[in-house]
Tab-separated table of N, CA and C in Angstrom:
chain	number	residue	atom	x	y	z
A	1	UNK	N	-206.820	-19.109	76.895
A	1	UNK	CA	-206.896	-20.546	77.004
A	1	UNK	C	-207.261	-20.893	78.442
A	2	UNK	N	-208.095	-22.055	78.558
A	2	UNK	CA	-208.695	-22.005	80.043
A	2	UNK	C	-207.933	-23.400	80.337
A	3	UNK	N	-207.238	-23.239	81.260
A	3	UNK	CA	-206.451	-24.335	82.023
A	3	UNK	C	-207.140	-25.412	82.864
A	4	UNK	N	-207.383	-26.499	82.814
A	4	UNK	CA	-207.880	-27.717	82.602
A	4	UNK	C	-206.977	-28.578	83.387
A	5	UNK	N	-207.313	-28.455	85.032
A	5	UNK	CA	-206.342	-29.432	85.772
A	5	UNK	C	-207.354	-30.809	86.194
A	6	UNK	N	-205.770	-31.603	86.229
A	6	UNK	CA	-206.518	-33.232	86.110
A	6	UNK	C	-206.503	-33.188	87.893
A	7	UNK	N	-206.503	-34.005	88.258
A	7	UNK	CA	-206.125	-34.682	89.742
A	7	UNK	C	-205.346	-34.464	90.438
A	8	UNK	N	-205.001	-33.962	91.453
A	8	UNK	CA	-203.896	-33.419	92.006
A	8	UNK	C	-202.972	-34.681	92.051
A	9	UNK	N	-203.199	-35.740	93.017
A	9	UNK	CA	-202.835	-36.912	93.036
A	9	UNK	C	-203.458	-38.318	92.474
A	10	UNK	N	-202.633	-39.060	92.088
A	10	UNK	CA	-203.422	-40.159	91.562
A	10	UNK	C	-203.312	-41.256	92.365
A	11	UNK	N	-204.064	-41.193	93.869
A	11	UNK	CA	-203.665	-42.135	95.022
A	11	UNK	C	-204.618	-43.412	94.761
A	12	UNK	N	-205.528	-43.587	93.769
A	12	UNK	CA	-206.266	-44.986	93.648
A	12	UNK	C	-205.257	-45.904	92.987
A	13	UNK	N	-204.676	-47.206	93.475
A	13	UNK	CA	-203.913	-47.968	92.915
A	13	UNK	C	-204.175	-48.708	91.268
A	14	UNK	N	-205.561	-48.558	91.127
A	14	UNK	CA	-205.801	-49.009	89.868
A	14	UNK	C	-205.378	-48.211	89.070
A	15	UNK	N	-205.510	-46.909	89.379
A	15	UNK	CA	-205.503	-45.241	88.234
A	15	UNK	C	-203.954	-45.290	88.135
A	16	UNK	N	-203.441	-45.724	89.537
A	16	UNK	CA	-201.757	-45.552	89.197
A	16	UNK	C	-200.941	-46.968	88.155
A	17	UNK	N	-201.624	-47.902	88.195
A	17	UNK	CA	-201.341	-48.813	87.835
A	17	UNK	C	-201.394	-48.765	86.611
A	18	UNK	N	-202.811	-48.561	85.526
A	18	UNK	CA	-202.938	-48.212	84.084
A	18	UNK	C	-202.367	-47.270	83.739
A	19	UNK	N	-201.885	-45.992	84.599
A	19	UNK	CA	-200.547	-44.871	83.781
A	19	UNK	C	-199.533	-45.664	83.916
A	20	UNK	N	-199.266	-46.490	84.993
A	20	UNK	CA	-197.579	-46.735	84.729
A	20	UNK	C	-197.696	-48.009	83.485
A	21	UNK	N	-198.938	-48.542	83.480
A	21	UNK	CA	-198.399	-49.653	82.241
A	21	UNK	C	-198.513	-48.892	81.156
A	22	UNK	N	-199.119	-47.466	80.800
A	22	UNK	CA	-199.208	-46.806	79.250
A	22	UNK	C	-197.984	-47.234	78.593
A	23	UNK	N	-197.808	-46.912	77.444
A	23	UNK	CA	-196.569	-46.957	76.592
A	23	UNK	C	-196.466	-45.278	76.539
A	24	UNK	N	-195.515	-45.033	77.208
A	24	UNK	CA	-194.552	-43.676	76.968
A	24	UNK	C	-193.569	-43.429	76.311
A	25	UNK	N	-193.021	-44.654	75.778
A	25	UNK	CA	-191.623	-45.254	75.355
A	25	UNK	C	-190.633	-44.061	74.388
A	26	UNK	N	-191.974	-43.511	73.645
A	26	UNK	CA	-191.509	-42.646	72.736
A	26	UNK	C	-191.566	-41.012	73.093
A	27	UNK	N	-192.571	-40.830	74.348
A	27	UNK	CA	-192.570	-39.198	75.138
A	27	UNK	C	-191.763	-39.381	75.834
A	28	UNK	N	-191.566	-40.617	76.652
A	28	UNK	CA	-190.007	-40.458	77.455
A	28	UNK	C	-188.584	-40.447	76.898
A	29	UNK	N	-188.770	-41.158	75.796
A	29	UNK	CA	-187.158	-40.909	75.534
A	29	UNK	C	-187.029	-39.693	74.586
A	30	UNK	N	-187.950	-39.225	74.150
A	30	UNK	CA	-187.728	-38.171	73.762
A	30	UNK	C	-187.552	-36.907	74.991
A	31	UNK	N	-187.931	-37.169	75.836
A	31	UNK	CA	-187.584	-36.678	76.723
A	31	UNK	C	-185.701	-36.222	77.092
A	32	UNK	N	-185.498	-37.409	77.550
A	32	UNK	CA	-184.234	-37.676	77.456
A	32	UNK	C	-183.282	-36.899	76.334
A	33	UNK	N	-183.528	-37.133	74.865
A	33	UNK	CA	-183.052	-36.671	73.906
A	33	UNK	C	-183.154	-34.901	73.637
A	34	UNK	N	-184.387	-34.651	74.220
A	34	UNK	CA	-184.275	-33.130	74.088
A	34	UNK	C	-183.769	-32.624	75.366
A	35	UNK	N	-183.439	-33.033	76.492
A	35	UNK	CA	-182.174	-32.927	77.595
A	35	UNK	C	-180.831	-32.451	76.740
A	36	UNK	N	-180.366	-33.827	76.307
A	36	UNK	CA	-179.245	-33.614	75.419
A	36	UNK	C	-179.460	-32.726	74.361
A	37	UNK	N	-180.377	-32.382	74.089
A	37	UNK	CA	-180.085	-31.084	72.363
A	37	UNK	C	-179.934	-30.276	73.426
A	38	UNK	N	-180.512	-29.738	74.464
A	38	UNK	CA	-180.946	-28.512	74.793
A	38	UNK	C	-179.498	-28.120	76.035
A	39	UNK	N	-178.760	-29.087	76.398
A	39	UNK	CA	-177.504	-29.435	77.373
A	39	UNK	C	-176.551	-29.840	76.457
A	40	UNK	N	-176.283	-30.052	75.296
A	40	UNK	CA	-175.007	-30.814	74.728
A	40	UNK	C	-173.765	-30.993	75.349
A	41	UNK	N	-173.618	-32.638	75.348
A	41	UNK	CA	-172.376	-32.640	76.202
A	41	UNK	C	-171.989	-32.884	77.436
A	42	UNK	N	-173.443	-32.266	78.411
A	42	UNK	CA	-173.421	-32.493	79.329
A	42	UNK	C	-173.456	-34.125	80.239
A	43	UNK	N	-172.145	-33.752	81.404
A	43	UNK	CA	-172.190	-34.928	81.941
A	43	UNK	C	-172.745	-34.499	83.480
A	44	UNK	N	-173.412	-35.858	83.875
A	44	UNK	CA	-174.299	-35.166	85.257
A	44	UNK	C	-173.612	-36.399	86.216
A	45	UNK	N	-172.709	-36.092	87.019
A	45	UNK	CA	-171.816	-36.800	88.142
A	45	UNK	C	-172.308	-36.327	89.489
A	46	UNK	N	-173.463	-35.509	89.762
A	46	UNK	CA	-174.087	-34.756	90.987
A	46	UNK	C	-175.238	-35.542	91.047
A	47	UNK	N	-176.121	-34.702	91.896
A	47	UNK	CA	-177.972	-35.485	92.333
A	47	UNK	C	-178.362	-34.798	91.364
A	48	UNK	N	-179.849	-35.746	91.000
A	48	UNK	CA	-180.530	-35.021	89.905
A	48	UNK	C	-181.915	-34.792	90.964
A	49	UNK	N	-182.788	-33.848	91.074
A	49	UNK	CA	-184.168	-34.257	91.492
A	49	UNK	C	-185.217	-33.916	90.764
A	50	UNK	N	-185.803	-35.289	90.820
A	50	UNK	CA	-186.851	-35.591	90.016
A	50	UNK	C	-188.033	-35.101	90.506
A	51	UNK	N	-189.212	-34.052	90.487
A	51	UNK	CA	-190.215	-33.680	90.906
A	51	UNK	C	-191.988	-34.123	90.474
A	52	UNK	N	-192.355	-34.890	90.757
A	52	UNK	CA	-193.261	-35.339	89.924
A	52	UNK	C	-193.176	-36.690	89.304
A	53	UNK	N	-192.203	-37.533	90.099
A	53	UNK	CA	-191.670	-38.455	89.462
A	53	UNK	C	-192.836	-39.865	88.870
A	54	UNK	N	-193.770	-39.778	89.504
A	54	UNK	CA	-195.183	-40.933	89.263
A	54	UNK	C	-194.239	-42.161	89.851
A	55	UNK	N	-194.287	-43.494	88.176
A	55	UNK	CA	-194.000	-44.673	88.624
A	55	UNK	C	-192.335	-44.417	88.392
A	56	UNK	N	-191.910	-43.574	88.582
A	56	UNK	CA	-190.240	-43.494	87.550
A	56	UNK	C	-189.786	-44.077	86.775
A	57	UNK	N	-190.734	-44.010	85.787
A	57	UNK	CA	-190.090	-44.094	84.323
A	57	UNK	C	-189.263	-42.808	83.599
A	58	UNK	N	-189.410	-41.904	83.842
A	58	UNK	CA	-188.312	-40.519	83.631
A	58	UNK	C	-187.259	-41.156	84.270
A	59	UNK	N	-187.306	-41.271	85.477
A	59	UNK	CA	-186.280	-40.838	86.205
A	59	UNK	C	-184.984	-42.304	86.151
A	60	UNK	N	-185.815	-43.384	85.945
A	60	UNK	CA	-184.784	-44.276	85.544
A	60	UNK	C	-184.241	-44.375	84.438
A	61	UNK	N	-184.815	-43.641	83.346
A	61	UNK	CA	-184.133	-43.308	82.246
A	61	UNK	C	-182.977	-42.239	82.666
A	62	UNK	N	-183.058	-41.444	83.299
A	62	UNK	CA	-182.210	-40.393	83.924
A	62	UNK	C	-181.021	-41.508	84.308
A	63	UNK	N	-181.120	-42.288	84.912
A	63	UNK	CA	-180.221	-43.280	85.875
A	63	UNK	C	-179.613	-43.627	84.765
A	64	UNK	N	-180.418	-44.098	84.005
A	64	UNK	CA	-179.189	-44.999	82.692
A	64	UNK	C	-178.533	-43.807	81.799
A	65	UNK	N	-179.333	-42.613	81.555
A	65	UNK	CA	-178.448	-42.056	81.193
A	65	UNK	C	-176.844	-41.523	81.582
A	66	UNK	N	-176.925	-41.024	82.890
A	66	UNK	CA	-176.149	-40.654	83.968
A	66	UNK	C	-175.705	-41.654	84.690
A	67	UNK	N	-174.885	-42.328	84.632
A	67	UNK	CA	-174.199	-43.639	85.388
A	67	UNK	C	-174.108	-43.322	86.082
A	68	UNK	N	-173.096	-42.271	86.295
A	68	UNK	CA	-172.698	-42.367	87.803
A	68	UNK	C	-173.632	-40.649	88.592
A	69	UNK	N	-174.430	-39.786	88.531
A	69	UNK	CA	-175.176	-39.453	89.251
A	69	UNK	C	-176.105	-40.725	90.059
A	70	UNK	N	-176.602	-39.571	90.917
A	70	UNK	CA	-177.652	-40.361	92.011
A	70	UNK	C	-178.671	-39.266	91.763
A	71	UNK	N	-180.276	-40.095	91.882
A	71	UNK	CA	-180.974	-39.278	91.749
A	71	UNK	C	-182.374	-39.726	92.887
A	72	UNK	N	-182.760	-38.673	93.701
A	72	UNK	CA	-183.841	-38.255	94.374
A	72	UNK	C	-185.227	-37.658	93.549
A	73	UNK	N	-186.098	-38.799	93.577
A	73	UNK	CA	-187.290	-38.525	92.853
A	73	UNK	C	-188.595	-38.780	93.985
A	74	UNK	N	-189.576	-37.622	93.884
A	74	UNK	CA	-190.842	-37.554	94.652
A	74	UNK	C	-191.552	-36.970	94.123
A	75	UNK	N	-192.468	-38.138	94.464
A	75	UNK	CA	-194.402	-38.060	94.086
A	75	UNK	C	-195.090	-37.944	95.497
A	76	UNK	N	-196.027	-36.755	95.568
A	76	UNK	CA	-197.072	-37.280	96.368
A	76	UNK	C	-197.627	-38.246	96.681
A	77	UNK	N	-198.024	-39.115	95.719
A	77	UNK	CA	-198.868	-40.228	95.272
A	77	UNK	C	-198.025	-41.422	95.960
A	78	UNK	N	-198.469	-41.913	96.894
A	78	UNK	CA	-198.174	-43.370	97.541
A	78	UNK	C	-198.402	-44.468	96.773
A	79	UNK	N	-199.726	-44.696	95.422
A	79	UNK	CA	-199.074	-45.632	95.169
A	79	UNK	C	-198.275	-45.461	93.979
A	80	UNK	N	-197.920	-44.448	93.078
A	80	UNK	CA	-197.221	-44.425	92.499
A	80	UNK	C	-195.897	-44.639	93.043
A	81	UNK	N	-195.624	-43.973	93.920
A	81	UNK	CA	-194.043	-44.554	94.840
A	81	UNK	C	-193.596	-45.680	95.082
A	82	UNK	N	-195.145	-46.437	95.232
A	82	UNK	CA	-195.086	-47.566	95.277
A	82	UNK	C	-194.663	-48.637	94.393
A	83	UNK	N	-195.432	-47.798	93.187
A	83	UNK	CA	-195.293	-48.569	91.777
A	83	UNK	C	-193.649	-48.373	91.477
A	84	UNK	N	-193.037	-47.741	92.127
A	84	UNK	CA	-191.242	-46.974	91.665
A	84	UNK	C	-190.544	-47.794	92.299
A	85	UNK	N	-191.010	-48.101	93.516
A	85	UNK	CA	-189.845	-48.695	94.439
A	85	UNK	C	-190.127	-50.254	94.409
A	86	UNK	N	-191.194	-50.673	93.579
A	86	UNK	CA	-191.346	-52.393	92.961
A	86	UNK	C	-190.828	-52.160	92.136
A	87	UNK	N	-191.045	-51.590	90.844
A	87	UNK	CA	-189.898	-51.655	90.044
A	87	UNK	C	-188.764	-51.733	90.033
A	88	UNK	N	-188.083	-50.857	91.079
A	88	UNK	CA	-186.412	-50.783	91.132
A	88	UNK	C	-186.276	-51.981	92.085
A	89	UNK	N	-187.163	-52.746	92.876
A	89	UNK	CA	-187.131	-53.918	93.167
A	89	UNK	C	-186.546	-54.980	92.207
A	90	UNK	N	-187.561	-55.150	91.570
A	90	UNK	CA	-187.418	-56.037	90.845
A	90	UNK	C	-186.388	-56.151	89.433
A	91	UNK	N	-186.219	-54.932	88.974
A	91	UNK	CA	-184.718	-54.379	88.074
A	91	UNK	C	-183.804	-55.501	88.470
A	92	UNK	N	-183.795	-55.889	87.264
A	92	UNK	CA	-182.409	-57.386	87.583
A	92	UNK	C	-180.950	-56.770	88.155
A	93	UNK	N	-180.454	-55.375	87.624
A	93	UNK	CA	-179.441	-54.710	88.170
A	93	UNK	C	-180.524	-53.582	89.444
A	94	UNK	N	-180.992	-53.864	90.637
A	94	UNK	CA	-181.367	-52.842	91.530
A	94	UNK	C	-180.333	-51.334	91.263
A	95	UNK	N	-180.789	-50.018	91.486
A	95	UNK	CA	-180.421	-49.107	90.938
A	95	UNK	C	-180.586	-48.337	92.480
A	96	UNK	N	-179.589	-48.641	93.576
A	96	UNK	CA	-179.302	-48.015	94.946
A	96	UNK	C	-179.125	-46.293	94.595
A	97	UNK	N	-179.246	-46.211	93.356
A	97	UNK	CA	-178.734	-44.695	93.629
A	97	UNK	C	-179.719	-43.356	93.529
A	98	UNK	N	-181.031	-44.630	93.178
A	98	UNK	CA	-182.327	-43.679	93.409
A	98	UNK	C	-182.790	-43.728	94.395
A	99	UNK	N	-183.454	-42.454	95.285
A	99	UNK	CA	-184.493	-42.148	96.029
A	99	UNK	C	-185.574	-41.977	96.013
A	100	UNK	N	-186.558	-42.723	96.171
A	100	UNK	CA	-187.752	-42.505	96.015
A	100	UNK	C	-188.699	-42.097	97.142
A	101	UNK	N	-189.067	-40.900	97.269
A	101	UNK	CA	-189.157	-40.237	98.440
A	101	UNK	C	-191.438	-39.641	98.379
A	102	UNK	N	-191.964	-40.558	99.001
A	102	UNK	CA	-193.362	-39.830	98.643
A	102	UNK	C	-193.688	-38.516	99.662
A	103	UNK	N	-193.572	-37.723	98.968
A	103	UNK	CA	-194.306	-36.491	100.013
A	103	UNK	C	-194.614	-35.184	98.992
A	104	UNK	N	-195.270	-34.377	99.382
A	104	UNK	CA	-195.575	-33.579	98.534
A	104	UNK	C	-194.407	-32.679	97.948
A	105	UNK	N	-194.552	-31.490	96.936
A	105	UNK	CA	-193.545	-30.761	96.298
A	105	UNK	C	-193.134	-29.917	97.219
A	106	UNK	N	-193.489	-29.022	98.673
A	106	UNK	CA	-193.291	-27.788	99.707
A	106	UNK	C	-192.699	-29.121	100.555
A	107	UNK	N	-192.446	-30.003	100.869
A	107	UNK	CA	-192.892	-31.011	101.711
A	107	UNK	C	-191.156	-30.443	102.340
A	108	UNK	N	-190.865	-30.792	103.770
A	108	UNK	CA	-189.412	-30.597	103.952
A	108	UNK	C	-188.561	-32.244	104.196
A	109	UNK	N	-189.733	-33.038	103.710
A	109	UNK	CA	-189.208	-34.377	103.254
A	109	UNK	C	-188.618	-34.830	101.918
A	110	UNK	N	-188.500	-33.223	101.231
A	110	UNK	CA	-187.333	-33.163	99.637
A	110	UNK	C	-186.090	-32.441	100.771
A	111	UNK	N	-185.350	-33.612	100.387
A	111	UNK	CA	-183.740	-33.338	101.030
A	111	UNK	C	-183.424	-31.861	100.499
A	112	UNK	N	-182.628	-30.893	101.476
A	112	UNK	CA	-182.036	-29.380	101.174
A	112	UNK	C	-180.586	-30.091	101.151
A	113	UNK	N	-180.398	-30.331	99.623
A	113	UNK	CA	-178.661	-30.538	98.885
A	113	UNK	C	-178.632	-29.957	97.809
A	114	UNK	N	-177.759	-29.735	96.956
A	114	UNK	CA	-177.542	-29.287	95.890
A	114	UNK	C	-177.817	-30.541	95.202
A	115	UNK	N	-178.376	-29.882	94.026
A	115	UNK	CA	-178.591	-30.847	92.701
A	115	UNK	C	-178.092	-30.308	91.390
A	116	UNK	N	-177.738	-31.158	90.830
A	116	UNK	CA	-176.580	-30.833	89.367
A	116	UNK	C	-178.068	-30.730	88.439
A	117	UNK	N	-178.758	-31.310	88.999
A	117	UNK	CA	-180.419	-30.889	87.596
A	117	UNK	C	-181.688	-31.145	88.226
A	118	UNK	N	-182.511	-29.909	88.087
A	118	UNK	CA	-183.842	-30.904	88.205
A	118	UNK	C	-184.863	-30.892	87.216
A	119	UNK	N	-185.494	-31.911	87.110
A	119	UNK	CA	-186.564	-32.350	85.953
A	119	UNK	C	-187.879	-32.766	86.435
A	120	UNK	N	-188.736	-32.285	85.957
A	120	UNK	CA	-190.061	-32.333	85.944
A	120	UNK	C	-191.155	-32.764	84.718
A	121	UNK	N	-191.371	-33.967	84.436
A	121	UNK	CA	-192.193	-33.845	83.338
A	121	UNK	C	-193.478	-34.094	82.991
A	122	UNK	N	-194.304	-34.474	84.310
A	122	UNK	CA	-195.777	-34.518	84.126
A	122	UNK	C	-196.354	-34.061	85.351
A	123	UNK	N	-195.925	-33.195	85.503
A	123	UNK	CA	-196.746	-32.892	87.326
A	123	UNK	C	-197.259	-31.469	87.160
A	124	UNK	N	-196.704	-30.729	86.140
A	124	UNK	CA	-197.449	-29.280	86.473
A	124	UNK	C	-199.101	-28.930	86.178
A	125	UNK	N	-199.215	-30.014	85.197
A	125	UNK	CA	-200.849	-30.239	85.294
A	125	UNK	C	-201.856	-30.521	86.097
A	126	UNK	N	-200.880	-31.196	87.083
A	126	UNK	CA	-201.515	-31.692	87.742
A	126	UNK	C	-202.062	-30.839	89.304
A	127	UNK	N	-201.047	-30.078	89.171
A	127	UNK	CA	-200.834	-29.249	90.298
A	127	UNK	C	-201.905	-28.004	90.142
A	128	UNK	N	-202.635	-27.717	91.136
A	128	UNK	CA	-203.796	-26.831	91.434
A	128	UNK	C	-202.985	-25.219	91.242
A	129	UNK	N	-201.676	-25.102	91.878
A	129	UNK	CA	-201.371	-23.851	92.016
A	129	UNK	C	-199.804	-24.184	91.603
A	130	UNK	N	-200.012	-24.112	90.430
A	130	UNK	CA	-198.302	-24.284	89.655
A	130	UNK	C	-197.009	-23.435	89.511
A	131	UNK	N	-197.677	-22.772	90.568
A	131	UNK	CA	-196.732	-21.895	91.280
A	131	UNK	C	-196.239	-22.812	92.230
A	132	UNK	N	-196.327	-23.704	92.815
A	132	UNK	CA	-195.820	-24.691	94.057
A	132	UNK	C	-194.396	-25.231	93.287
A	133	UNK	N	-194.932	-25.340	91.857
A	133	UNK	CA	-193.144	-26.668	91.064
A	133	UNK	C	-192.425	-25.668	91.398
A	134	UNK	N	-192.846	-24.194	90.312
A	134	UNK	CA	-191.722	-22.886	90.232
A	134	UNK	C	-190.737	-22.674	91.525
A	135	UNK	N	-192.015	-22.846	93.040
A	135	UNK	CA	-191.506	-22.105	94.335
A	135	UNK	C	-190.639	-23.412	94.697
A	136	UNK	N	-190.827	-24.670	94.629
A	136	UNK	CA	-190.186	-25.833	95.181
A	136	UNK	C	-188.433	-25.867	94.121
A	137	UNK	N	-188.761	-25.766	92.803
A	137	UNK	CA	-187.138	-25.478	91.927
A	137	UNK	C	-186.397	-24.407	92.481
A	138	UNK	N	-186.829	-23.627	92.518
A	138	UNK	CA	-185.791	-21.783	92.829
A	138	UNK	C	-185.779	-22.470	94.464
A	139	UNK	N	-186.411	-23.083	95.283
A	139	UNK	CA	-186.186	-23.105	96.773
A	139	UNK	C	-184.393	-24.491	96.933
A	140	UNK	N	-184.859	-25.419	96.052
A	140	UNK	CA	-183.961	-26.519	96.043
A	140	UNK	C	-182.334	-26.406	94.983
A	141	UNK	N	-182.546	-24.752	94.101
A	141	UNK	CA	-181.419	-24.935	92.825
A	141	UNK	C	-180.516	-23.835	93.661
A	142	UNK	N	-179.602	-24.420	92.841
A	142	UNK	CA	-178.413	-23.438	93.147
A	142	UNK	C	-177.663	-22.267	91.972
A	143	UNK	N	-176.782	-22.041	91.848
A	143	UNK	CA	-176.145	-21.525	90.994
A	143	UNK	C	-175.414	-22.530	89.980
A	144	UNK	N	-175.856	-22.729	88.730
A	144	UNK	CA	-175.225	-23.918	88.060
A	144	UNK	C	-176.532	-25.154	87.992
A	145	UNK	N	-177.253	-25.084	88.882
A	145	UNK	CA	-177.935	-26.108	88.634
A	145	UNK	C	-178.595	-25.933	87.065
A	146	UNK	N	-178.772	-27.487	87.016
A	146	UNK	CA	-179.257	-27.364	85.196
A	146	UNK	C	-180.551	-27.852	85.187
């Protein structure tokens, strides 16, 4: 199978703008839901980091799932970060417990803490050498991380 990468980054504000309005409604929460089959039970009271986060729509689903975690999410992509941190703007309840951090996946602008999980769900395509997610997870997880 011949691997077929899109864009590394999607830094044109229009390009970021028509993904974050798609309807995902049903790949993201299924998202979410196969978390829980695949974790049953699990409660996440630690950081989660989000890798690949775009406009954070994952990752604020993460938030509502997980009340009380805090979660650190980064995109390369400035204006997708952009598009994350208007949103949680404008969120009638603001959601202080996300980070939205733009810099790349090696970047040493991803905080070195322990994280209770990390999740990734549209970035490895995107990535030229997808060996970078693999080397950036095993560099940031610990023992236990989920």
């Amino acid at each position: 199978m011949k691997r077929i990468i899109e864009t590394e980054l999607m830094e044109e504000q229009a390009g970021a703008e028509g993904y974050a309005g798609a309807d995902f409604e049903e790949a993201h929460s299924r998202v979410i839901e196969l978390f829980d089959a695949v974790f049953p039970g699990i409660v996440i009271a630690g950081t989660v980091l989000d890798l690949g986060c775009g406009p954070g729509d994952v990752t604020f689903r993460f938030a509502r799932r997980f009340p009380v975690a805090d979660l650190v999410a980064v995109d390369g992509s400035a204006a997708m970060i952009a598009l994350a941190r208007r949103r949680q703007q404008l969120s009638p309840v603001s959601d202080a417990r996300i980070s939205f951090i733009e810099a790349s996946l090696s970047s040493e602008l991803v905080p070195r803490r322990t994280y209770e999980a990390i999740i990734s769900t549209s970035c490895l395509h995107h990535l030229h050498d997808p060996c970078a997610l693999w080397h950036t997870i095993a560099g940031h997880a610990v023992s236990g991380t989920t």
